[in-house]
C-alpha positions as YAML, in Angstrom:
chain: A
units: angstrom
residues:
- id: 1
  name: LEU
  ca: [-46.02, -92.91, 62.83]
- id: 2
  name: ILE
  ca: [-42.59, -92.77, 61.21]
- id: 3
  name: VAL
  ca: [-40.96, -89.45, 62.49]
- id: 4
  name: GLY
  ca: [-40.30, -87.23, 59.97]
- id: 5
  name: LYS
  ca: [-43.48, -88.28, 57.67]
- id: 6
  name: LYS
  ca: [-46.32, -86.17, 57.98]
- id: 7
  name: CYS
  ca: [-49.10, -87.25, 60.40]
- id: 8
  name: LEU
  ca: [-52.02, -86.01, 62.09]
- id: 9
  name: CYS
  ca: [-53.95, -87.76, 64.79]
- id: 10
  name: SER
  ca: [-56.94, -86.42, 66.73]
- id: 11
  name: GLY
  ca: [-59.17, -87.26, 69.74]
- id: 12
  name: LYS
  ca: [-62.57, -85.75, 70.67]
- id: 13
  name: SER
  ca: [-63.32, -85.11, 74.50]
- id: 14
  name: PRO
  ca: [-66.14, -87.39, 75.48]
- id: 15
  name: SER
  ca: [-67.89, -84.72, 77.16]
- id: 16
  name: HIS
  ca: [-66.87, -81.07, 76.12]
- id: 17
  name: SER
  ca: [-65.99, -79.26, 72.91]
- id: 18
  name: TYR
  ca: [-62.40, -80.15, 72.98]
- id: 19
  name: VAL
  ca: [-60.11, -81.96, 70.61]
- id: 20
  name: ALA
  ca: [-56.45, -83.00, 71.23]
- id: 21
  name: THR
  ca: [-54.29, -83.44, 68.15]
- id: 22
  name: PHE
  ca: [-50.82, -84.60, 67.44]
- id: 23
  name: GLU
  ca: [-49.20, -83.45, 64.52]
- id: 24
  name: ASP
  ca: [-45.83, -84.29, 62.94]
- id: 25
  name: ASP
  ca: [-45.08, -81.99, 60.00]
- id: 26
  name: ALA
  ca: [-41.95, -83.60, 58.79]
- id: 27
  name: SER
  ca: [-39.53, -81.76, 60.91]
- id: 28
  name: THR
  ca: [-41.36, -81.29, 64.43]
- id: 29
  name: GLY
  ca: [-43.85, -82.91, 66.69]
- id: 30
  name: TYR
  ca: [-46.47, -80.93, 68.42]
- id: 31
  name: PHE
  ca: [-49.52, -81.67, 70.54]
- id: 32
  name: TYR
  ca: [-52.58, -79.36, 70.53]
- id: 33
  name: ALA
  ca: [-55.60, -78.55, 72.51]
- id: 34
  name: LEU
  ca: [-58.43, -77.12, 70.35]
- id: 35
  name: GLU
  ca: [-61.63, -76.04, 71.44]
- id: 36
  name: ILE
  ca: [-64.81, -76.15, 68.92]
- id: 37
  name: SER
  ca: [-67.11, -73.95, 68.75]
- id: 38
  name: ASN
  ca: [-69.51, -72.29, 65.96]
- id: 39
  name: GLY
  ca: [-67.71, -74.60, 63.44]
- id: 40
  name: LYS
  ca: [-64.35, -73.11, 64.19]
- id: 41
  name: GLN
  ca: [-61.16, -74.67, 66.00]
- id: 42
  name: ASN
  ca: [-59.40, -72.35, 68.20]
- id: 43
  name: ILE
  ca: [-55.93, -73.47, 69.58]
- id: 44
  name: VAL
  ca: [-56.27, -73.37, 73.42]
- id: 45
  name: ASN
  ca: [-52.57, -74.66, 74.11]
- id: 46
  name: ALA
  ca: [-49.69, -76.29, 72.47]
- id: 47
  name: VAL
  ca: [-46.58, -77.98, 73.53]
- id: 48
  name: TYR
  ca: [-43.57, -78.89, 71.58]
- id: 49
  name: ILE
  ca: [-42.89, -82.70, 71.75]
- id: 50
  name: TYR
  ca: [-39.84, -83.11, 69.52]
- id: 51
  name: SER
  ca: [-37.65, -82.06, 66.36]
- id: 52
  name: LEU
  ca: [-36.66, -84.51, 63.83]
- id: 53
  name: GLU
  ca: [-32.80, -83.72, 64.22]
- id: 54
  name: ASN
  ca: [-33.02, -85.18, 67.70]
- id: 55
  name: ILE
  ca: [-34.55, -88.11, 67.38]
- id: 56
  name: VAL
  ca: [-32.25, -91.42, 67.38]
- id: 57
  name: ASP
  ca: [-34.72, -93.95, 66.16]
- id: 58
  name: GLY
  ca: [-37.13, -92.24, 64.12]
- id: 59
  name: ASP
  ca: [-36.97, -94.66, 61.25]
- id: 60
  name: LYS
  ca: [-38.78, -97.15, 63.32]
- id: 61
  name: PRO
  ca: [-42.46, -97.06, 63.51]
- id: 62
  name: SER
  ca: [-44.15, -95.76, 66.60]
- id: 63
  name: LYS
  ca: [-47.67, -96.09, 67.85]
- id: 64
  name: VAL
  ca: [-49.41, -92.57, 68.85]
- id: 65
  name: GLN
  ca: [-52.50, -92.64, 71.20]
- id: 66
  name: ILE
  ca: [-54.67, -89.85, 72.46]
- id: 67
  name: GLY
  ca: [-56.43, -90.75, 75.63]
- id: 68
  name: TRP
  ca: [-59.03, -88.78, 77.54]
- id: 69
  name: SER
  ca: [-60.34, -89.05, 81.16]
- id: 70
  name: GLN
  ca: [-63.78, -90.24, 81.74]
- id: 71
  name: ASP
  ca: [-64.83, -86.48, 82.77]
- id: 72
  name: GLY
  ca: [-63.44, -85.15, 79.38]
- id: 73
  name: TRP
  ca: [-61.29, -82.52, 81.04]
- id: 74
  name: ASN
  ca: [-57.68, -84.13, 80.78]
- id: 75
  name: SER
  ca: [-55.89, -85.54, 77.48]
- id: 76
  name: VAL
  ca: [-52.73, -87.46, 77.31]
- id: 77
  name: LEU
  ca: [-50.46, -88.16, 74.30]
- id: 78
  name: LEU
  ca: [-48.89, -91.46, 74.44]
- id: 79
  name: ILE
  ca: [-45.84, -92.55, 71.87]
- id: 80
  name: ASN
  ca: [-45.14, -96.26, 72.15]
- id: 81
  name: ASN
  ca: [-47.29, -96.17, 75.30]
- id: 82
  name: VAL
  ca: [-45.21, -93.61, 77.02]
- id: 83
  name: PRO
  ca: [-46.85, -90.43, 78.06]
- id: 84
  name: HIS
  ca: [-45.40, -87.17, 76.61]
- id: 85
  name: ALA
  ca: [-47.66, -84.65, 77.22]
- id: 86
  name: VAL
  ca: [-50.96, -83.93, 79.22]
- id: 87
  name: PHE
  ca: [-53.73, -81.23, 79.17]
- id: 88
  name: ASN
  ca: [-55.83, -80.17, 82.03]
- id: 89
  name: LEU
  ca: [-58.51, -78.28, 80.41]
- id: 90
  name: ALA
  ca: [-60.50, -77.86, 83.77]
- id: 91
  name: ASP
  ca: [-57.81, -75.61, 85.13]
- id: 92
  name: SER
  ca: [-57.04, -72.48, 82.93]
- id: 93
  name: SER
  ca: [-54.03, -71.69, 84.90]
- id: 94
  name: THR
  ca: [-52.12, -74.99, 84.10]
- id: 95
  name: LYS
  ca: [-53.70, -75.98, 80.77]
- id: 96
  name: CYS
  ca: [-50.73, -78.43, 79.62]
- id: 97
  name: ASN
  ca: [-47.72, -80.27, 81.29]
- id: 98
  name: THR
  ca: [-45.15, -81.98, 79.59]
- id: 99
  name: VAL
  ca: [-44.05, -85.61, 80.95]
...
């Protein structure tokens, strides 16, 4: 990832019909939780990660990773090995937390 250059990174839950996706649309970064059913993707939750104008060292390459818990209910967004957001998809009252 180079901040401000379009990027899309996704990872599927190992045991449920969810996908976690990080998107840089060339101006902002967002982390989405999507539920896949009947061939459709529905956004379950989303969290704002950054705005290009607030990134100091955005010209340096960054490593984006999406990880899932073994039970497939929790997903984490790591940028340069630092957690930025977590989705808890098992608990409908608290589906997303920023770190």
